[in-house]
PDB file of C-alpha atoms and ligand atoms in Angstrom:
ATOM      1  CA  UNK A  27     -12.550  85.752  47.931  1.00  0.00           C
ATOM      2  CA  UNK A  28     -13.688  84.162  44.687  1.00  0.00           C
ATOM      3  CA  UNK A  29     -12.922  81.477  42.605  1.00  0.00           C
ATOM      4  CA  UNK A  30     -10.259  81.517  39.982  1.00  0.00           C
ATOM      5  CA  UNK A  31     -12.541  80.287  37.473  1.00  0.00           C
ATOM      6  CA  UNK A  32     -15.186  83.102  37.940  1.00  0.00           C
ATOM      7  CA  UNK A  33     -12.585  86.362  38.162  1.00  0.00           C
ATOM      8  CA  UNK A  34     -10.732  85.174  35.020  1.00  0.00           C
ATOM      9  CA  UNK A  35     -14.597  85.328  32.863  1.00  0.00           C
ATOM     10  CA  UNK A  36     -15.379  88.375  34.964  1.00  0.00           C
ATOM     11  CA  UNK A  37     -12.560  89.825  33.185  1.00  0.00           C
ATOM     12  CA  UNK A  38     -13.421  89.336  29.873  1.00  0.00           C
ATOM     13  CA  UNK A  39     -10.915  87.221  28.670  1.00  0.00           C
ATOM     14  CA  UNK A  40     -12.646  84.097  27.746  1.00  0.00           C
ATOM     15  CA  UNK A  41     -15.718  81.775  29.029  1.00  0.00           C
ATOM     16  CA  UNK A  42     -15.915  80.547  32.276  1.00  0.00           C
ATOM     17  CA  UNK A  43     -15.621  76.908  30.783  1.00  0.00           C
ATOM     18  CA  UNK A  44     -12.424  78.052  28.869  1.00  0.00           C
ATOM     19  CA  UNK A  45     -11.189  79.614  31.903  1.00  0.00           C
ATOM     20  CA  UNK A  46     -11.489  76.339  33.581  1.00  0.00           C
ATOM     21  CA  UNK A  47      -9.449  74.329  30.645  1.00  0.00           C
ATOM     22  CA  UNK A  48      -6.868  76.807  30.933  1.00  0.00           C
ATOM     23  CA  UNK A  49      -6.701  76.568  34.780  1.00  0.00           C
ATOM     24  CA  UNK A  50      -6.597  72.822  34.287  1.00  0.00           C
ATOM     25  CA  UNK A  51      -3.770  73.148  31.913  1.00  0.00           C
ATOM     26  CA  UNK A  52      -1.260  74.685  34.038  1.00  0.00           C
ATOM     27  CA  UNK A  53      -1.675  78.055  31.775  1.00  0.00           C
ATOM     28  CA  UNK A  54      -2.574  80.241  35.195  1.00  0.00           C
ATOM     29  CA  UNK A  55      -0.569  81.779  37.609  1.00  0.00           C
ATOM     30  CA  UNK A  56      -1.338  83.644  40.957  1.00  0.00           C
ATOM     31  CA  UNK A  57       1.342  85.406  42.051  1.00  0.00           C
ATOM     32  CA  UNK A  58       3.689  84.182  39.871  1.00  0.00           C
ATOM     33  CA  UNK A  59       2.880  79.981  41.176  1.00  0.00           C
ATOM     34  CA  UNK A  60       1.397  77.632  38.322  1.00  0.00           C
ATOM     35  CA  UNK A  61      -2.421  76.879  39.753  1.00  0.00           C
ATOM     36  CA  UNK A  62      -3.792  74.349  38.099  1.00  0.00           C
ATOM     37  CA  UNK A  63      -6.615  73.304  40.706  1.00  0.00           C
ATOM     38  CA  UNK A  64     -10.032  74.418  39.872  1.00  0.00           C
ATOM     39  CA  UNK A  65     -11.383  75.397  43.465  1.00  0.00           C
ATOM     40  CA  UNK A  66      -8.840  77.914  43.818  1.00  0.00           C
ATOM     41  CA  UNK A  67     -10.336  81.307  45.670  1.00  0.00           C
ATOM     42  CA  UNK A  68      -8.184  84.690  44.988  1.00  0.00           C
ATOM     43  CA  UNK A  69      -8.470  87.910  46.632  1.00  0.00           C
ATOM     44  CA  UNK A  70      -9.111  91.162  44.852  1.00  0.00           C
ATOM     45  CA  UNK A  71      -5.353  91.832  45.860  1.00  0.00           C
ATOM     46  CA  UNK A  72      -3.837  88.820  43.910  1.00  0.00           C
ATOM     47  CA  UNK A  73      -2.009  89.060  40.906  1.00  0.00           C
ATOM     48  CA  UNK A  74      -3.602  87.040  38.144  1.00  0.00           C
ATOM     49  CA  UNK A  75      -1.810  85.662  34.875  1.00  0.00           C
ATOM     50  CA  UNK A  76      -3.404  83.898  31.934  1.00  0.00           C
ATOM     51  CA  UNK A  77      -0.858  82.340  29.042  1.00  0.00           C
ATOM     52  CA  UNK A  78       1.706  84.954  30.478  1.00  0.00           C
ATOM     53  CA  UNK A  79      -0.622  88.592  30.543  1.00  0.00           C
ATOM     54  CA  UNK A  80      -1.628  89.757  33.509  1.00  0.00           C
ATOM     55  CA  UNK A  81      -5.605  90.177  33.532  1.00  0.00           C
ATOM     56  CA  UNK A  82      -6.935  93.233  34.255  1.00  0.00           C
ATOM     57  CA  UNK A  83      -9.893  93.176  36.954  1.00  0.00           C
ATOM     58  CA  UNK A  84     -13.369  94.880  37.193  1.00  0.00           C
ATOM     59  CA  UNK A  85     -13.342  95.414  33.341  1.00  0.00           C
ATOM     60  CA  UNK A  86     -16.973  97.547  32.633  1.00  0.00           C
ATOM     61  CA  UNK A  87     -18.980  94.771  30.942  1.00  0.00           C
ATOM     62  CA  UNK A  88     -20.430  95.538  27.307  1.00  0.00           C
ATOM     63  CA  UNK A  89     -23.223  93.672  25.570  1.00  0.00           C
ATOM     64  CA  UNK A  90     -23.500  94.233  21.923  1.00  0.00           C
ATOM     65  CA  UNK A  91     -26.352  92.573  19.343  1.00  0.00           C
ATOM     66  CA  UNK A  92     -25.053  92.177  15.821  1.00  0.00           C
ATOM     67  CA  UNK A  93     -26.856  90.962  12.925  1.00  0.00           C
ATOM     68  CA  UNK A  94     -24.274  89.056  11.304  1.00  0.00           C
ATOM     69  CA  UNK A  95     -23.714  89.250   7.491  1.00  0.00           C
ATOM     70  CA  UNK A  96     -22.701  86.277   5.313  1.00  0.00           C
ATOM     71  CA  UNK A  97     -19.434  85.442   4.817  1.00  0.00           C
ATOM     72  CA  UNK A  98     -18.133  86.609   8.332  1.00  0.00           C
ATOM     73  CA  UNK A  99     -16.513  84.226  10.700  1.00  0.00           C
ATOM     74  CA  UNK A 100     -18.087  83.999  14.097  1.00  0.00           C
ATOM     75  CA  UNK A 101     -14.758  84.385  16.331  1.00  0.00           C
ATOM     76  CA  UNK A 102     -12.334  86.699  17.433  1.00  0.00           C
ATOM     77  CA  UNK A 103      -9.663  85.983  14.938  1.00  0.00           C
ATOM     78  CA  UNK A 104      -9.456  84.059  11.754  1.00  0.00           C
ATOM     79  CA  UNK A 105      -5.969  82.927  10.513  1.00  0.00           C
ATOM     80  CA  UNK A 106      -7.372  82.646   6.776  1.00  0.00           C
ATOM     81  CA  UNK A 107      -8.073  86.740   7.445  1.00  0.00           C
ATOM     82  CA  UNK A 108     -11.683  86.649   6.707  1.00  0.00           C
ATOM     83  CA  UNK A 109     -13.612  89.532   8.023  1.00  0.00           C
ATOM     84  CA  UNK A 110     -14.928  88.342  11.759  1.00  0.00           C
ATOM     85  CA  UNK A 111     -18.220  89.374  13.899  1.00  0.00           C
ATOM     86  CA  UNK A 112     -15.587  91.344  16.123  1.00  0.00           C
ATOM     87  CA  UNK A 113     -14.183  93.407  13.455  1.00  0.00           C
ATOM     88  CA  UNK A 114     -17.998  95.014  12.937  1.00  0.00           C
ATOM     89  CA  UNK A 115     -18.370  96.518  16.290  1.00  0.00           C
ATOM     90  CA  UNK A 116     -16.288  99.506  17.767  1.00  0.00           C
ATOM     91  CA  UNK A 117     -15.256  98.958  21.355  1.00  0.00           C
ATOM     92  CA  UNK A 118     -11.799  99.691  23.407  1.00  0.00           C
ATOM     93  CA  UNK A 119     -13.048  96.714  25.125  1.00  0.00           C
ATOM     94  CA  UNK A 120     -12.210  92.643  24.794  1.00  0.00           C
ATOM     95  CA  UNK A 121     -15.165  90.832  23.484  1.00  0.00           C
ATOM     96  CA  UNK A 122     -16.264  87.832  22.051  1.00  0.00           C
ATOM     97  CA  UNK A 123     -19.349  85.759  20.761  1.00  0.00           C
ATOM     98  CA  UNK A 124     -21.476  83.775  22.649  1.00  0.00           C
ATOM     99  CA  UNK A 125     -22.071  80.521  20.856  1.00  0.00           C
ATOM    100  CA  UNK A 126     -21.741  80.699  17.248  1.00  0.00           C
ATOM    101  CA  UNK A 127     -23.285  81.494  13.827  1.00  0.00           C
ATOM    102  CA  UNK A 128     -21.816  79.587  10.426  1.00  0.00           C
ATOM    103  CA  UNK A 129     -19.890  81.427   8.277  1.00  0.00           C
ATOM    104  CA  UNK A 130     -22.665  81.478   5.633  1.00  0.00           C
ATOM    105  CA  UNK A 131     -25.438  81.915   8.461  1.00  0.00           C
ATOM    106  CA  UNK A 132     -26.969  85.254   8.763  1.00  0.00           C
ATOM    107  CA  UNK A 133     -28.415  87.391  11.430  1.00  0.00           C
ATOM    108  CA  UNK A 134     -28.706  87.551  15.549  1.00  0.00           C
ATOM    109  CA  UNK A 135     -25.656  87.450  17.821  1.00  0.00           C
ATOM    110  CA  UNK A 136     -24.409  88.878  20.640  1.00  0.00           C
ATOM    111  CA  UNK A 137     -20.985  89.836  21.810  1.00  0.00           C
ATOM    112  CA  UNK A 138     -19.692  90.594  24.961  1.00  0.00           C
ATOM    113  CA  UNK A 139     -17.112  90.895  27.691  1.00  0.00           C
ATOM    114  CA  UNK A 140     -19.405  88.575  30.427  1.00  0.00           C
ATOM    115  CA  UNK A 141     -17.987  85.393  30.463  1.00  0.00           C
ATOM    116  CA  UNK A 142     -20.709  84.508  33.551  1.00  0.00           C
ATOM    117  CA  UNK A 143     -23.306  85.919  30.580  1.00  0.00           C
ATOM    118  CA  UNK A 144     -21.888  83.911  28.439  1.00  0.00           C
ATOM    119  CA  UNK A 145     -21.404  80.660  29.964  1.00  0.00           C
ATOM    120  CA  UNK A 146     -25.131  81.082  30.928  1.00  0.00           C
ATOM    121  CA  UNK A 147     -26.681  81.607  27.537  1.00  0.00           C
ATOM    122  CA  UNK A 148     -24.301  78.893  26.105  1.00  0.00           C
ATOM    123  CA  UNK A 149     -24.904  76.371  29.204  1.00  0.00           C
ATOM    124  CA  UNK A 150     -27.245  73.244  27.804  1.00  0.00           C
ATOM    125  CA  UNK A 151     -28.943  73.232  31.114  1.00  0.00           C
ATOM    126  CA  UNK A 152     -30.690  76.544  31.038  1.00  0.00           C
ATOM    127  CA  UNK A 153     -33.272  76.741  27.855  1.00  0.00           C
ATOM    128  CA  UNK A 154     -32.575  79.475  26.025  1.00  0.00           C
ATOM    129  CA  UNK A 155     -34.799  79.710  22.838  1.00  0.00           C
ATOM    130  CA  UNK A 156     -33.447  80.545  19.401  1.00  0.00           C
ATOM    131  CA  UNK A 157     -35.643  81.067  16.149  1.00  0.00           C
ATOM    132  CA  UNK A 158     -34.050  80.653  13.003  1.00  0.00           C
ATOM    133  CA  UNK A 159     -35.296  81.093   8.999  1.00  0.00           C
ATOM    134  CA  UNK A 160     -34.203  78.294   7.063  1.00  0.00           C
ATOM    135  CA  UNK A 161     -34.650  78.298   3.526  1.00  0.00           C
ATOM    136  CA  UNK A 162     -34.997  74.596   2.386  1.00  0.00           C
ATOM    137  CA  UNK A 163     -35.113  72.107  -0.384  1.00  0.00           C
ATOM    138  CA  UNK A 164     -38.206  70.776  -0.936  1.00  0.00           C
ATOM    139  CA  UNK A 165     -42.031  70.060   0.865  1.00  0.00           C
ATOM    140  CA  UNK A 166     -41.665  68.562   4.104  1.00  0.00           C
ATOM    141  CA  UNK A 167     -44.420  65.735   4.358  1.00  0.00           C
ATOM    142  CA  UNK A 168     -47.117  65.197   6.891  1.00  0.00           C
ATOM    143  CA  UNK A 169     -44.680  62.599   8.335  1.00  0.00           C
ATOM    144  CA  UNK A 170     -41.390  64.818   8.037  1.00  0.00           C
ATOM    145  CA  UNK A 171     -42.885  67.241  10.257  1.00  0.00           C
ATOM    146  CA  UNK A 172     -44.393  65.349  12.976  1.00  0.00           C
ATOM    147  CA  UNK A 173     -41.265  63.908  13.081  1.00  0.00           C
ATOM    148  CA  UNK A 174     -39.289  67.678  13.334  1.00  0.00           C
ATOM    149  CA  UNK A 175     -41.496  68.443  16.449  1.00  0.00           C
ATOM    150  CA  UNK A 176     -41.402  65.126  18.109  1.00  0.00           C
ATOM    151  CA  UNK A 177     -38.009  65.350  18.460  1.00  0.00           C
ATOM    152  CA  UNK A 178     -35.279  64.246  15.935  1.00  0.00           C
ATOM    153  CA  UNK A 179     -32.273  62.392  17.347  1.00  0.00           C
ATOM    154  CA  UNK A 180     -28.915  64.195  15.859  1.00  0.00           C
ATOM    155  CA  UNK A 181     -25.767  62.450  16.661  1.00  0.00           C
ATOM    156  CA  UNK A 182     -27.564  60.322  19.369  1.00  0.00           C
ATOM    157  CA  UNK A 183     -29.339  63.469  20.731  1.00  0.00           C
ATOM    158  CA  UNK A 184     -32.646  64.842  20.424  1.00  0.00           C
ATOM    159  CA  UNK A 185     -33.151  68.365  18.821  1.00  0.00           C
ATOM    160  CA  UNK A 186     -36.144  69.794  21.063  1.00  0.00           C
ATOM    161  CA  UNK A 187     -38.289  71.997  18.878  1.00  0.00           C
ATOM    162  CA  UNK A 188     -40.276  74.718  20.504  1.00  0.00           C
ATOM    163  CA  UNK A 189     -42.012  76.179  17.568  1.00  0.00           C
ATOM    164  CA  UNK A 190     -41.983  74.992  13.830  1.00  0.00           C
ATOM    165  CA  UNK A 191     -44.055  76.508  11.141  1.00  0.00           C
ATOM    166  CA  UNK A 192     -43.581  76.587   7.167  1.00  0.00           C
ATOM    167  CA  UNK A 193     -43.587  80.304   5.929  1.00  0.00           C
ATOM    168  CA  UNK A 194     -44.077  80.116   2.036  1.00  0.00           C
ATOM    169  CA  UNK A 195     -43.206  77.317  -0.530  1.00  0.00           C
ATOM    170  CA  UNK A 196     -41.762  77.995  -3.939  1.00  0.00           C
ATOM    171  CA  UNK A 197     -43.190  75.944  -6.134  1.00  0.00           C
ATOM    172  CA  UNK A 198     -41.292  77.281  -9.525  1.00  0.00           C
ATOM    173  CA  UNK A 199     -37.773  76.219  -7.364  1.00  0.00           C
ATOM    174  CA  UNK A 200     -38.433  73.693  -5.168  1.00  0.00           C
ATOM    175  CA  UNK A 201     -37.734  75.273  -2.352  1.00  0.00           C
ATOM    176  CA  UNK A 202     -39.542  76.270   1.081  1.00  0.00           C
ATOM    177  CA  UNK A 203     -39.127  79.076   3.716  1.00  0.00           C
ATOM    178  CA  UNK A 204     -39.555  77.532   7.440  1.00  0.00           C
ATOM    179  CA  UNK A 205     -39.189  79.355  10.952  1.00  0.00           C
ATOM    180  CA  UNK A 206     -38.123  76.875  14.103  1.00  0.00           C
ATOM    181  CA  UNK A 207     -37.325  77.682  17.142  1.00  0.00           C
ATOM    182  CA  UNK A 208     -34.974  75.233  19.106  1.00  0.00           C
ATOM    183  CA  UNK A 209     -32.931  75.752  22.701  1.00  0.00           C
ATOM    184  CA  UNK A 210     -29.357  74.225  21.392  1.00  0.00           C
ATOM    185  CA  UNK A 211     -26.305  75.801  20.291  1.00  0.00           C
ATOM    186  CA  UNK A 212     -24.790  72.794  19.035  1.00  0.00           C
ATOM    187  CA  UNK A 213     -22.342  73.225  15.745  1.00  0.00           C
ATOM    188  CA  UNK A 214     -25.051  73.688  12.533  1.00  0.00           C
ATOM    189  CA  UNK A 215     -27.423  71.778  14.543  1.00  0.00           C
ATOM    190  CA  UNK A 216     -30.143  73.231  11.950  1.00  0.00           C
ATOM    191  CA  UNK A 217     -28.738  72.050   9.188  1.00  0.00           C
ATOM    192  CA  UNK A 218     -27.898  68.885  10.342  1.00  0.00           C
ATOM    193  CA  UNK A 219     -31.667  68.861  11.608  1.00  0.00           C
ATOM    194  CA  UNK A 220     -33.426  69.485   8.031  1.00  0.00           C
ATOM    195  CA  UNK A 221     -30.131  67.657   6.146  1.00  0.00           C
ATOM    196  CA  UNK A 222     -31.374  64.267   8.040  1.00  0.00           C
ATOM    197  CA  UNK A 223     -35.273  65.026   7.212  1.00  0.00           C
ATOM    198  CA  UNK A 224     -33.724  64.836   3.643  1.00  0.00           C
ATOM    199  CA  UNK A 225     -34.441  68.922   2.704  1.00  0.00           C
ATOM    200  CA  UNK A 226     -30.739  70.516   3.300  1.00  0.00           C
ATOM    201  CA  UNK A 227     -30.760  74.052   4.256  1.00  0.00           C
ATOM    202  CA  UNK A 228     -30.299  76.404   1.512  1.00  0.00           C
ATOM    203  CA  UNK A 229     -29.857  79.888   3.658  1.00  0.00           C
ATOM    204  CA  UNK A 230     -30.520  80.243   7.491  1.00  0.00           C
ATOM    205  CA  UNK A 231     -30.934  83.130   9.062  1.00  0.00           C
ATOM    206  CA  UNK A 232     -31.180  83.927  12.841  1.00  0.00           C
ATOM    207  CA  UNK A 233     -33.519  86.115  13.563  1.00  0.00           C
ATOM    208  CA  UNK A 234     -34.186  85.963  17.567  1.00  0.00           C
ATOM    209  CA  UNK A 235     -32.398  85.267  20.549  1.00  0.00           C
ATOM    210  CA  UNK A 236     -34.695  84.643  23.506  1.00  0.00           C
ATOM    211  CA  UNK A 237     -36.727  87.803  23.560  1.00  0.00           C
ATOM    212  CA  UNK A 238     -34.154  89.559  21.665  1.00  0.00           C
ATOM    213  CA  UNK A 239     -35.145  90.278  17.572  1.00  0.00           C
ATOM    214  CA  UNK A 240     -33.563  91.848  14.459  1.00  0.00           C
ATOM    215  CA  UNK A 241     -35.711  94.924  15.075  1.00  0.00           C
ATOM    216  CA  UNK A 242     -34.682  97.677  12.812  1.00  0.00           C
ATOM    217  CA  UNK A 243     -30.762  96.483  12.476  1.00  0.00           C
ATOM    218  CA  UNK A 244     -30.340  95.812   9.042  1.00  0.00           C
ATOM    219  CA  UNK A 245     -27.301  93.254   7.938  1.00  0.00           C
ATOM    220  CA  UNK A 246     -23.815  94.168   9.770  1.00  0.00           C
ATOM    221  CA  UNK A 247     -25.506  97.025  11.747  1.00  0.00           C
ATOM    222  CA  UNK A 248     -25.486  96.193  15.607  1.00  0.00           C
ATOM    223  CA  UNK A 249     -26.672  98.074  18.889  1.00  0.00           C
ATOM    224  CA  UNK A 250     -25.704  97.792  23.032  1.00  0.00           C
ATOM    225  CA  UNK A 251     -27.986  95.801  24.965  1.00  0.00           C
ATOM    226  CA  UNK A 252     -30.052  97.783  27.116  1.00  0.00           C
ATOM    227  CA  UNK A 253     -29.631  97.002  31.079  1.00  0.00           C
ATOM    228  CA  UNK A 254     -33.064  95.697  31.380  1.00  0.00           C
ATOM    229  CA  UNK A 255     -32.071  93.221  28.187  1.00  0.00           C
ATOM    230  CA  UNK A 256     -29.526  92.008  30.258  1.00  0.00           C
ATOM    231  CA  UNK A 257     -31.361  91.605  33.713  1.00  0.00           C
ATOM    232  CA  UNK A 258     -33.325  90.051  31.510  1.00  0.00           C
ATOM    233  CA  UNK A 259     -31.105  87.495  29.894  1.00  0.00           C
ATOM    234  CA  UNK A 260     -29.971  86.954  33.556  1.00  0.00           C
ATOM    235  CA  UNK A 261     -32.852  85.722  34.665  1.00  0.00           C
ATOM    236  CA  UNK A 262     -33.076  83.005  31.822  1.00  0.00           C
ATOM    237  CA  UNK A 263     -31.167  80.965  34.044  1.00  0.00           C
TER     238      UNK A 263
HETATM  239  N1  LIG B   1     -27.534  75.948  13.071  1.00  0.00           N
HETATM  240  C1  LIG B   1     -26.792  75.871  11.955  1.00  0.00           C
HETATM  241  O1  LIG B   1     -26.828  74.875  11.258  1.00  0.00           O
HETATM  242  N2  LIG B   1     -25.997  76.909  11.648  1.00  0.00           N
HETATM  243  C2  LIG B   1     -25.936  78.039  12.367  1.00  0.00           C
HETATM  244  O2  LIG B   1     -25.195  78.964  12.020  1.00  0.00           O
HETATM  245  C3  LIG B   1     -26.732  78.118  13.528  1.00  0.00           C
HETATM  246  C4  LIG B   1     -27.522  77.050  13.852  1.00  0.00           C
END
């Protein structure tokens, strides 16, 4: 027997979290009976149905890294049609992308089928590191970046910063090329982080997810995750 929660992201479907809300919703039925109680264990016999389809169970899992282009929308479907991260990778399976990457944000993510993957590389509790490019307006200061790596507070938050280091600076345009490395997925929580330092981000780029890097994919290319990559990922927890 296992929880409701945990078969319905084994199956692909959605997130374990999302699972939950649509548990908690009345949107699930076993058997055919409305369950809306989140402790709910179900047998591999059981009949599962989320928003009216029945799921299908022990659904091979798939792990896919994409370096995501500009202009692509980081979900499964866009009602304004715009090309999403989906539509670049060719699978017969259901997948989806963990966390998210802006629509003019470039580079590393990864989509899969493994909502328990999923929910753990997402989860705030486990420290998953994340190195982005930014391209920004402006010198940041003695002050500005002592600030950066002590921690700057973002919607009553602080922004932990592993790793900061300026790259180049353009001095014709103003402009300069950092790397940072933080453990949040909040929404543009990199832009917001340089916006309130005064330098707004110009381009960002993703280029490393934990241990994982752009390697040799080159913009909208992506590759499967080798077994040991996920072990590894696994053990991030
Ligand atoms: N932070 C941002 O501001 N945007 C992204 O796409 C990712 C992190």
């Amino acid at each position: 027997m296992e929880r409701l929660q945990k078969v319905i992201a084994e199956s692909g479907i959605t997130s374990r979290r999302k699972a939950e809300e649509l548990i908690l919703a009345g949107k699930v039925r076993v058997n055919g009976a409305i369950v809306n109680e989140l402790g709910t264990k179900v047998s591999g016999q059981d009949i599962i149905e989320v928003d009216g389809a029945i799921i299908e169970r022990d659904v091979a899992k798939k792990y896919y890294l994409l370096n995501k282009p500009r202009g692509v929308i980081s979900s499964v479907s866009d009602d304004k049609k715009r090309p999403t991260v989906v539509d670049y990778i060719d699978t017969d399976v259901r997948i989806y992308p963990v966390g998210r990457l802006d629509y003019d944000t470039t580079g590393l993510i990864i989509l899969t089928n493994d909502g328990e993957l999923a929910n753990l590389l997402t989860h705030p509790t486990n420290q998953v590191p994340k190195t982005y490019i930014a391209k920004i307006e402006g010198f940041l200061n003695k002050d500005e970046i002592d600030r950066l790596r002590s921690g700057v507070r973002i919607d009553g938050r602080k922004v932990l910063v592993d790793h900061f280091k300026i790259r180049d600076k353009n001095l014709e345009k103003k402009t300069s090329l950092v790397e940072v490395t933080i453990f949040e997925g909040r929404n543009h929580i990199v832009k917001k982080l340089f916006e309130s330092l005064g330098h707004p981000v110009k381009r960002l780029s993703r280029i490393k997810i934990a241990f994982l890097e752009v390697g040799k994919l080159k913009s909208g290319e992506y590759r499967e995750l080798t077994i040991k990559e996920v072990k590894k990922l696994y053990s991030l927890k």
